[in-house]
JSON list of C-alpha atoms in Angstrom, two decimals:
[
{"chain": "A", "resi": 1, "resn": "MET", "atom": "CA", "xyz": [88.91, 66.80, 134.00]},
{"chain": "A", "resi": 2, "resn": "ALA", "atom": "CA", "xyz": [91.42, 67.92, 136.43]},
{"chain": "A", "resi": 3, "resn": "GLU", "atom": "CA", "xyz": [90.38, 68.40, 140.06]},
{"chain": "A", "resi": 4, "resn": "VAL", "atom": "CA", "xyz": [92.48, 70.48, 142.35]},
{"chain": "A", "resi": 5, "resn": "LYS", "atom": "CA", "xyz": [91.90, 70.72, 146.23]},
{"chain": "A", "resi": 6, "resn": "ILE", "atom": "CA", "xyz": [92.53, 73.89, 147.75]},
{"chain": "A", "resi": 7, "resn": "ALA", "atom": "CA", "xyz": [92.15, 74.96, 151.36]},
{"chain": "A", "resi": 8, "resn": "VAL", "atom": "CA", "xyz": [90.38, 78.44, 151.67]},
{"chain": "A", "resi": 9, "resn": "GLU", "atom": "CA", "xyz": [89.40, 80.59, 154.43]},
{"chain": "A", "resi": 10, "resn": "THR", "atom": "CA", "xyz": [86.16, 82.76, 154.66]},
{"chain": "A", "resi": 11, "resn": "ARG", "atom": "CA", "xyz": [86.80, 86.58, 154.93]},
{"chain": "A", "resi": 12, "resn": "THR", "atom": "CA", "xyz": [84.86, 89.43, 156.59]},
{"chain": "A", "resi": 13, "resn": "GLU", "atom": "CA", "xyz": [86.88, 92.36, 155.63]},
{"chain": "A", "resi": 14, "resn": "PHE", "atom": "CA", "xyz": [86.22, 93.96, 152.30]},
{"chain": "A", "resi": 15, "resn": "GLY", "atom": "CA", "xyz": [87.37, 97.02, 150.24]},
{"chain": "A", "resi": 16, "resn": "LYS", "atom": "CA", "xyz": [90.77, 98.03, 148.67]},
{"chain": "A", "resi": 17, "resn": "GLY", "atom": "CA", "xyz": [92.63, 98.08, 151.97]},
{"chain": "A", "resi": 18, "resn": "ALA", "atom": "CA", "xyz": [91.50, 94.52, 152.94]},
{"chain": "A", "resi": 19, "resn": "ALA", "atom": "CA", "xyz": [92.38, 93.25, 149.34]},
{"chain": "A", "resi": 20, "resn": "ARG", "atom": "CA", "xyz": [95.74, 94.83, 149.63]},
{"chain": "A", "resi": 21, "resn": "ARG", "atom": "CA", "xyz": [96.61, 93.13, 152.81]},
{"chain": "A", "resi": 22, "resn": "ILE", "atom": "CA", "xyz": [95.33, 89.76, 151.58]},
{"chain": "A", "resi": 23, "resn": "ARG", "atom": "CA", "xyz": [97.62, 90.17, 148.51]},
{"chain": "A", "resi": 24, "resn": "ARG", "atom": "CA", "xyz": [100.52, 91.21, 150.60]},
{"chain": "A", "resi": 25, "resn": "ASP", "atom": "CA", "xyz": [100.25, 87.88, 152.31]},
{"chain": "A", "resi": 26, "resn": "ASN", "atom": "CA", "xyz": [100.49, 86.06, 148.66]},
{"chain": "A", "resi": 27, "resn": "LYS", "atom": "CA", "xyz": [96.91, 85.36, 148.85]},
{"chain": "A", "resi": 28, "resn": "VAL", "atom": "CA", "xyz": [93.96, 86.17, 146.58]},
{"chain": "A", "resi": 29, "resn": "PRO", "atom": "CA", "xyz": [90.55, 87.46, 147.36]},
{"chain": "A", "resi": 30, "resn": "GLY", "atom": "CA", "xyz": [87.55, 85.73, 145.87]},
{"chain": "A", "resi": 31, "resn": "VAL", "atom": "CA", "xyz": [83.94, 85.29, 145.79]},
{"chain": "A", "resi": 32, "resn": "LEU", "atom": "CA", "xyz": [82.00, 81.93, 145.64]},
{"chain": "A", "resi": 33, "resn": "TYR", "atom": "CA", "xyz": [78.41, 82.18, 144.13]},
{"chain": "A", "resi": 34, "resn": "GLY", "atom": "CA", "xyz": [75.70, 79.91, 142.65]},
{"chain": "A", "resi": 35, "resn": "HIS", "atom": "CA", "xyz": [72.69, 77.76, 143.37]},
{"chain": "A", "resi": 36, "resn": "GLY", "atom": "CA", "xyz": [70.71, 80.64, 144.59]},
{"chain": "A", "resi": 37, "resn": "SER", "atom": "CA", "xyz": [72.95, 81.11, 147.83]},
{"chain": "A", "resi": 38, "resn": "ASP", "atom": "CA", "xyz": [74.35, 84.17, 149.20]},
{"chain": "A", "resi": 39, "resn": "PRO", "atom": "CA", "xyz": [77.93, 85.04, 147.74]},
{"chain": "A", "resi": 40, "resn": "LEU", "atom": "CA", "xyz": [80.68, 83.66, 150.07]},
{"chain": "A", "resi": 41, "resn": "HIS", "atom": "CA", "xyz": [83.67, 85.98, 150.27]},
{"chain": "A", "resi": 42, "resn": "LEU", "atom": "CA", "xyz": [86.96, 83.73, 150.42]},
{"chain": "A", "resi": 43, "resn": "THR", "atom": "CA", "xyz": [90.65, 84.18, 150.94]},
{"chain": "A", "resi": 44, "resn": "LEU", "atom": "CA", "xyz": [92.49, 81.79, 148.57]},
{"chain": "A", "resi": 45, "resn": "PRO", "atom": "CA", "xyz": [96.30, 80.71, 148.58]},
{"chain": "A", "resi": 46, "resn": "GLY", "atom": "CA", "xyz": [97.98, 82.63, 145.74]},
{"chain": "A", "resi": 47, "resn": "HIS", "atom": "CA", "xyz": [100.52, 80.05, 144.46]},
{"chain": "A", "resi": 48, "resn": "GLU", "atom": "CA", "xyz": [98.10, 77.02, 144.62]},
{"chain": "A", "resi": 49, "resn": "LEU", "atom": "CA", "xyz": [95.48, 78.93, 142.78]},
{"chain": "A", "resi": 50, "resn": "LEU", "atom": "CA", "xyz": [97.87, 80.11, 140.19]},
{"chain": "A", "resi": 51, "resn": "LEU", "atom": "CA", "xyz": [98.83, 76.45, 139.56]},
{"chain": "A", "resi": 52, "resn": "ALA", "atom": "CA", "xyz": [95.28, 75.38, 139.36]},
{"chain": "A", "resi": 53, "resn": "LEU", "atom": "CA", "xyz": [94.29, 78.06, 136.96]},
{"chain": "A", "resi": 54, "resn": "ARG", "atom": "CA", "xyz": [96.94, 76.84, 134.35]},
{"chain": "A", "resi": 55, "resn": "THR", "atom": "CA", "xyz": [94.44, 74.21, 133.40]},
{"chain": "A", "resi": 56, "resn": "SER", "atom": "CA", "xyz": [91.40, 75.63, 131.69]},
{"chain": "A", "resi": 57, "resn": "ASN", "atom": "CA", "xyz": [88.01, 74.98, 133.20]},
{"chain": "A", "resi": 58, "resn": "VAL", "atom": "CA", "xyz": [89.68, 73.26, 136.31]},
{"chain": "A", "resi": 59, "resn": "LEU", "atom": "CA", "xyz": [87.31, 71.79, 138.99]},
{"chain": "A", "resi": 60, "resn": "ILE", "atom": "CA", "xyz": [88.28, 73.06, 142.35]},
{"chain": "A", "resi": 61, "resn": "ALA", "atom": "CA", "xyz": [87.51, 71.30, 145.48]},
{"chain": "A", "resi": 62, "resn": "LEU", "atom": "CA", "xyz": [87.25, 73.90, 148.02]},
{"chain": "A", "resi": 63, "resn": "ASP", "atom": "CA", "xyz": [87.86, 72.96, 151.80]},
{"chain": "A", "resi": 64, "resn": "ILE", "atom": "CA", "xyz": [86.36, 76.09, 153.35]},
{"chain": "A", "resi": 65, "resn": "ASP", "atom": "CA", "xyz": [87.65, 76.80, 156.97]},
{"chain": "A", "resi": 66, "resn": "GLY", "atom": "CA", "xyz": [88.28, 73.03, 157.26]},
{"chain": "A", "resi": 67, "resn": "LYS", "atom": "CA", "xyz": [84.37, 72.47, 157.84]},
{"chain": "A", "resi": 68, "resn": "THR", "atom": "CA", "xyz": [82.77, 72.36, 154.48]},
{"chain": "A", "resi": 69, "resn": "ASN", "atom": "CA", "xyz": [83.64, 71.07, 151.06]},
{"chain": "A", "resi": 70, "resn": "GLU", "atom": "CA", "xyz": [82.41, 72.55, 147.81]},
{"chain": "A", "resi": 71, "resn": "LEU", "atom": "CA", "xyz": [83.17, 72.26, 144.17]},
{"chain": "A", "resi": 72, "resn": "ALA", "atom": "CA", "xyz": [83.48, 75.22, 142.07]},
{"chain": "A", "resi": 73, "resn": "ILE", "atom": "CA", "xyz": [84.77, 76.43, 138.62]},
{"chain": "A", "resi": 74, "resn": "PRO", "atom": "CA", "xyz": [86.48, 79.77, 137.82]},
{"chain": "A", "resi": 75, "resn": "LYS", "atom": "CA", "xyz": [84.30, 82.15, 136.09]},
{"chain": "A", "resi": 76, "resn": "SER", "atom": "CA", "xyz": [86.40, 85.23, 136.22]},
{"chain": "A", "resi": 77, "resn": "VAL", "atom": "CA", "xyz": [89.92, 85.82, 136.89]},
{"chain": "A", "resi": 78, "resn": "GLN", "atom": "CA", "xyz": [91.39, 89.37, 137.18]},
{"chain": "A", "resi": 79, "resn": "ARG", "atom": "CA", "xyz": [95.09, 89.87, 136.91]},
{"chain": "A", "resi": 80, "resn": "ASP", "atom": "CA", "xyz": [97.45, 92.86, 137.13]},
{"chain": "A", "resi": 81, "resn": "PRO", "atom": "CA", "xyz": [97.83, 94.20, 133.70]},
{"chain": "A", "resi": 82, "resn": "ILE", "atom": "CA", "xyz": [101.36, 94.88, 134.15]},
{"chain": "A", "resi": 83, "resn": "LYS", "atom": "CA", "xyz": [102.89, 92.15, 136.48]},
{"chain": "A", "resi": 84, "resn": "GLY", "atom": "CA", "xyz": [100.33, 89.46, 135.76]},
{"chain": "A", "resi": 85, "resn": "PHE", "atom": "CA", "xyz": [99.76, 88.37, 139.45]},
{"chain": "A", "resi": 86, "resn": "LEU", "atom": "CA", "xyz": [96.09, 87.41, 140.60]},
{"chain": "A", "resi": 87, "resn": "GLU", "atom": "CA", "xyz": [94.11, 90.23, 141.93]},
{"chain": "A", "resi": 88, "resn": "HIS", "atom": "CA", "xyz": [90.74, 88.56, 142.25]},
{"chain": "A", "resi": 89, "resn": "VAL", "atom": "CA", "xyz": [88.78, 85.42, 141.23]},
{"chain": "A", "resi": 90, "resn": "ASP", "atom": "CA", "xyz": [85.16, 84.64, 141.09]},
{"chain": "A", "resi": 91, "resn": "LEU", "atom": "CA", "xyz": [84.06, 81.10, 141.47]},
{"chain": "A", "resi": 92, "resn": "GLN", "atom": "CA", "xyz": [80.92, 79.38, 140.57]},
{"chain": "A", "resi": 93, "resn": "LEU", "atom": "CA", "xyz": [79.56, 76.67, 142.71]},
{"chain": "A", "resi": 94, "resn": "VAL", "atom": "CA", "xyz": [78.77, 73.32, 140.94]},
{"chain": "A", "resi": 95, "resn": "THR", "atom": "CA", "xyz": [77.52, 69.97, 142.01]},
{"chain": "A", "resi": 96, "resn": "ARG", "atom": "CA", "xyz": [78.45, 66.54, 140.46]},
{"chain": "A", "resi": 97, "resn": "GLY", "atom": "CA", "xyz": [75.95, 65.72, 137.52]},
{"chain": "A", "resi": 98, "resn": "GLU", "atom": "CA", "xyz": [75.30, 69.37, 136.94]},
{"chain": "A", "resi": 99, "resn": "THR", "atom": "CA", "xyz": [75.50, 70.72, 133.44]},
{"chain": "A", "resi": 100, "resn": "VAL", "atom": "CA", "xyz": [77.42, 74.16, 133.06]},
{"chain": "A", "resi": 101, "resn": "SER", "atom": "CA", "xyz": [78.19, 76.47, 130.28]},
{"chain": "A", "resi": 102, "resn": "VAL", "atom": "CA", "xyz": [81.88, 76.84, 129.75]},
{"chain": "A", "resi": 103, "resn": "GLU", "atom": "CA", "xyz": [84.32, 77.69, 126.73]},
{"chain": "A", "resi": 104, "resn": "ILE", "atom": "CA", "xyz": [86.85, 75.05, 125.85]},
{"chain": "A", "resi": 105, "resn": "PRO", "atom": "CA", "xyz": [89.94, 75.97, 123.93]},
{"chain": "A", "resi": 106, "resn": "VAL", "atom": "CA", "xyz": [90.14, 75.10, 120.26]},
{"chain": "A", "resi": 107, "resn": "GLN", "atom": "CA", "xyz": [93.42, 73.41, 119.14]},
{"chain": "A", "resi": 108, "resn": "ALA", "atom": "CA", "xyz": [94.04, 72.91, 115.32]},
{"chain": "A", "resi": 109, "resn": "GLU", "atom": "CA", "xyz": [96.06, 69.89, 113.95]},
{"chain": "A", "resi": 110, "resn": "GLY", "atom": "CA", "xyz": [97.57, 69.05, 110.58]},
{"chain": "A", "resi": 111, "resn": "GLU", "atom": "CA", "xyz": [99.12, 71.06, 107.83]},
{"chain": "A", "resi": 112, "resn": "LEU", "atom": "CA", "xyz": [97.25, 73.44, 105.61]},
{"chain": "A", "resi": 113, "resn": "ALA", "atom": "CA", "xyz": [97.48, 72.94, 101.93]},
{"chain": "A", "resi": 114, "resn": "PRO", "atom": "CA", "xyz": [100.74, 74.26, 100.27]},
{"chain": "A", "resi": 115, "resn": "GLY", "atom": "CA", "xyz": [100.46, 77.82, 99.13]},
{"chain": "A", "resi": 116, "resn": "GLY", "atom": "CA", "xyz": [101.25, 79.94, 102.29]},
{"chain": "A", "resi": 117, "resn": "PHE", "atom": "CA", "xyz": [97.76, 80.11, 103.74]},
{"chain": "A", "resi": 118, "resn": "LEU", "atom": "CA", "xyz": [97.12, 81.52, 107.24]},
{"chain": "A", "resi": 119, "resn": "LEU", "atom": "CA", "xyz": [94.76, 79.84, 109.69]},
{"chain": "A", "resi": 120, "resn": "ASP", "atom": "CA", "xyz": [92.47, 82.35, 111.48]},
{"chain": "A", "resi": 121, "resn": "TYR", "atom": "CA", "xyz": [90.96, 81.52, 114.76]},
{"chain": "A", "resi": 122, "resn": "VAL", "atom": "CA", "xyz": [87.44, 83.29, 114.88]},
{"chain": "A", "resi": 123, "resn": "LEU", "atom": "CA", "xyz": [86.79, 81.60, 118.00]},
{"chain": "A", "resi": 124, "resn": "ASP", "atom": "CA", "xyz": [89.75, 80.40, 120.18]},
{"chain": "A", "resi": 125, "resn": "ALA", "atom": "CA", "xyz": [87.31, 78.82, 122.65]},
{"chain": "A", "resi": 126, "resn": "LEU", "atom": "CA", "xyz": [84.13, 76.92, 121.76]},
{"chain": "A", "resi": 127, "resn": "PRO", "atom": "CA", "xyz": [81.14, 77.78, 124.08]},
{"chain": "A", "resi": 128, "resn": "VAL", "atom": "CA", "xyz": [79.73, 74.16, 125.28]},
{"chain": "A", "resi": 129, "resn": "GLU", "atom": "CA", "xyz": [77.46, 72.63, 127.69]},
{"chain": "A", "resi": 130, "resn": "ALA", "atom": "CA", "xyz": [78.93, 69.83, 129.75]},
{"chain": "A", "resi": 131, "resn": "GLU", "atom": "CA", "xyz": [78.74, 68.02, 132.94]},
{"chain": "A", "resi": 132, "resn": "ALA", "atom": "CA", "xyz": [80.78, 69.80, 135.68]},
{"chain": "A", "resi": 133, "resn": "THR", "atom": "CA", "xyz": [83.03, 67.07, 136.45]},
{"chain": "A", "resi": 134, "resn": "HIS", "atom": "CA", "xyz": [83.57, 66.15, 132.78]},
{"chain": "A", "resi": 135, "resn": "ILE", "atom": "CA", "xyz": [84.58, 69.26, 131.09]},
{"chain": "A", "resi": 136, "resn": "PRO", "atom": "CA", "xyz": [86.98, 68.54, 128.16]},
{"chain": "A", "resi": 137, "resn": "GLN", "atom": "CA", "xyz": [90.32, 70.25, 128.57]},
{"chain": "A", "resi": 138, "resn": "GLN", "atom": "CA", "xyz": [90.16, 71.14, 124.76]},
{"chain": "A", "resi": 139, "resn": "VAL", "atom": "CA", "xyz": [88.83, 70.16, 121.42]},
{"chain": "A", "resi": 140, "resn": "THR", "atom": "CA", "xyz": [90.83, 69.32, 118.49]},
{"chain": "A", "resi": 141, "resn": "VAL", "atom": "CA", "xyz": [90.08, 70.20, 114.87]},
{"chain": "A", "resi": 142, "resn": "SER", "atom": "CA", "xyz": [91.86, 68.78, 111.80]},
{"chain": "A", "resi": 143, "resn": "VAL", "atom": "CA", "xyz": [92.88, 71.57, 109.17]},
{"chain": "A", "resi": 144, "resn": "ALA", "atom": "CA", "xyz": [94.76, 69.09, 107.04]},
{"chain": "A", "resi": 145, "resn": "GLY", "atom": "CA", "xyz": [94.76, 70.04, 103.44]},
{"chain": "A", "resi": 146, "resn": "LEU", "atom": "CA", "xyz": [92.62, 72.94, 103.63]},
{"chain": "A", "resi": 147, "resn": "GLU", "atom": "CA", "xyz": [92.91, 76.06, 101.11]},
{"chain": "A", "resi": 148, "resn": "ALA", "atom": "CA", "xyz": [91.99, 79.70, 101.32]},
{"chain": "A", "resi": 149, "resn": "GLY", "atom": "CA", "xyz": [88.35, 80.39, 101.48]},
{"chain": "A", "resi": 150, "resn": "ALA", "atom": "CA", "xyz": [87.75, 77.18, 103.64]},
{"chain": "A", "resi": 151, "resn": "SER", "atom": "CA", "xyz": [86.03, 77.37, 106.95]},
{"chain": "A", "resi": 152, "resn": "ILE", "atom": "CA", "xyz": [85.04, 75.13, 110.03]},
{"chain": "A", "resi": 153, "resn": "LEU", "atom": "CA", "xyz": [81.89, 75.57, 111.62]},
{"chain": "A", "resi": 154, "resn": "ALA", "atom": "CA", "xyz": [80.90, 74.77, 114.90]},
{"chain": "A", "resi": 155, "resn": "LYS", "atom": "CA", "xyz": [78.54, 71.96, 113.98]},
{"chain": "A", "resi": 156, "resn": "ASP", "atom": "CA", "xyz": [81.53, 70.35, 112.13]},
{"chain": "A", "resi": 157, "resn": "ILE", "atom": "CA", "xyz": [83.49, 69.78, 115.19]},
{"chain": "A", "resi": 158, "resn": "THR", "atom": "CA", "xyz": [83.18, 66.44, 116.81]},
{"chain": "A", "resi": 159, "resn": "LEU", "atom": "CA", "xyz": [82.62, 66.90, 120.53]},
{"chain": "A", "resi": 160, "resn": "PRO", "atom": "CA", "xyz": [83.13, 64.34, 123.33]},
{"chain": "A", "resi": 161, "resn": "SER", "atom": "CA", "xyz": [80.21, 62.27, 124.59]},
{"chain": "A", "resi": 162, "resn": "GLY", "atom": "CA", "xyz": [77.94, 64.29, 126.87]},
{"chain": "A", "resi": 163, "resn": "VAL", "atom": "CA", "xyz": [79.10, 67.67, 125.45]},
{"chain": "A", "resi": 164, "resn": "LYS", "atom": "CA", "xyz": [76.62, 69.95, 123.48]},
{"chain": "A", "resi": 165, "resn": "LEU", "atom": "CA", "xyz": [77.26, 73.08, 121.62]},
{"chain": "A", "resi": 166, "resn": "ASP", "atom": "CA", "xyz": [76.26, 76.40, 123.27]},
{"chain": "A", "resi": 167, "resn": "VAL", "atom": "CA", "xyz": [76.51, 78.33, 120.12]},
{"chain": "A", "resi": 168, "resn": "GLU", "atom": "CA", "xyz": [74.54, 78.22, 116.81]},
{"chain": "A", "resi": 169, "resn": "GLY", "atom": "CA", "xyz": [75.91, 75.43, 114.45]},
{"chain": "A", "resi": 170, "resn": "ASP", "atom": "CA", "xyz": [76.60, 77.85, 111.69]},
{"chain": "A", "resi": 171, "resn": "THR", "atom": "CA", "xyz": [79.01, 79.95, 113.69]},
{"chain": "A", "resi": 172, "resn": "VAL", "atom": "CA", "xyz": [82.47, 80.00, 111.91]},
{"chain": "A", "resi": 173, "resn": "VAL", "atom": "CA", "xyz": [85.17, 78.85, 114.42]},
{"chain": "A", "resi": 174, "resn": "LEU", "atom": "CA", "xyz": [88.38, 78.80, 112.01]},
{"chain": "A", "resi": 175, "resn": "GLN", "atom": "CA", "xyz": [88.87, 80.04, 108.60]},
{"chain": "A", "resi": 176, "resn": "VAL", "atom": "CA", "xyz": [91.80, 79.71, 106.05]},
{"chain": "A", "resi": 177, "resn": "LEU", "atom": "CA", "xyz": [93.05, 82.96, 104.61]},
{"chain": "A", "resi": 178, "resn": "SER", "atom": "CA", "xyz": [95.44, 83.82, 101.67]},
{"chain": "A", "resi": 179, "resn": "SER", "atom": "CA", "xyz": [98.62, 85.05, 103.08]},
{"chain": "A", "resi": 180, "resn": "GLN", "atom": "CA", "xyz": [99.29, 87.60, 100.16]},
{"chain": "A", "resi": 181, "resn": "ALA", "atom": "CA", "xyz": [96.97, 90.52, 100.15]},
{"chain": "A", "resi": 182, "resn": "GLU", "atom": "CA", "xyz": [95.85, 91.45, 96.70]},
{"chain": "A", "resi": 183, "resn": "GLU", "atom": "CA", "xyz": [96.90, 94.94, 95.58]},
{"chain": "A", "resi": 184, "resn": "ALA", "atom": "CA", "xyz": [93.80, 97.24, 95.23]},
{"chain": "A", "resi": 185, "resn": "PRO", "atom": "CA", "xyz": [93.83, 99.29, 92.00]},
{"chain": "A", "resi": 186, "resn": "ALA", "atom": "CA", "xyz": [94.74, 103.03, 92.57]},
{"chain": "A", "resi": 187, "resn": "GLU", "atom": "CA", "xyz": [91.81, 105.34, 92.61]},
{"chain": "A", "resi": 188, "resn": "GLY", "atom": "CA", "xyz": [91.45, 107.01, 89.28]},
{"chain": "A", "resi": 189, "resn": "GLY", "atom": "CA", "xyz": [93.44, 104.14, 87.41]},
{"chain": "A", "resi": 190, "resn": "ASP", "atom": "CA", "xyz": [95.05, 104.94, 84.29]},
{"chain": "A", "resi": 191, "resn": "GLU", "atom": "CA", "xyz": [93.62, 108.47, 83.98]},
{"chain": "A", "resi": 192, "resn": "ALA", "atom": "CA", "xyz": [95.34, 109.63, 86.96]},
{"chain": "A", "resi": 193, "resn": "ALA", "atom": "CA", "xyz": [98.60, 108.35, 85.56]},
{"chain": "A", "resi": 194, "resn": "GLU", "atom": "CA", "xyz": [98.18, 110.17, 82.39]},
{"chain": "A", "resi": 195, "resn": "ALA", "atom": "CA", "xyz": [97.52, 113.67, 84.17]}
]
């Protein structure tokens, strides 16, 4: 589990104008919430946060105003739809030893059976419960030799120790499809052709 330390500042200005000023300084407005405490509004350094968010489910050690240290995981990240820069981030407060619900990316490995089959990710991230400081980066699933019609269910995936599924075991995660669509018969069949 990657842990990244970021120095942040509390903020007292809110609204669109304040958020724009923060972003002009290459910083990102954010909110830290959890454990029944009041939400804490923060200003985070944009570049450091962007680098940290490259890792899924990153654990962020927040140094708040140089006075307090808190652990958090990103829960919601808002980006500009065109330019892609960070607009806002919601962080969830966590403690060491606490179990949290997160989604971990699913990575397939191996070659499907010959025949031009397609692998469909029904879920590209698997909902799990894990200890906050031991969240796996991803889960790897072997699809070697699978043919059309085969599927991998959530319960079929081997999870690391201490990690539990947070979804029904019968949920389809991956399925193998035929790459060639079968031609549907034309309506009316031969009668339409004769007319």
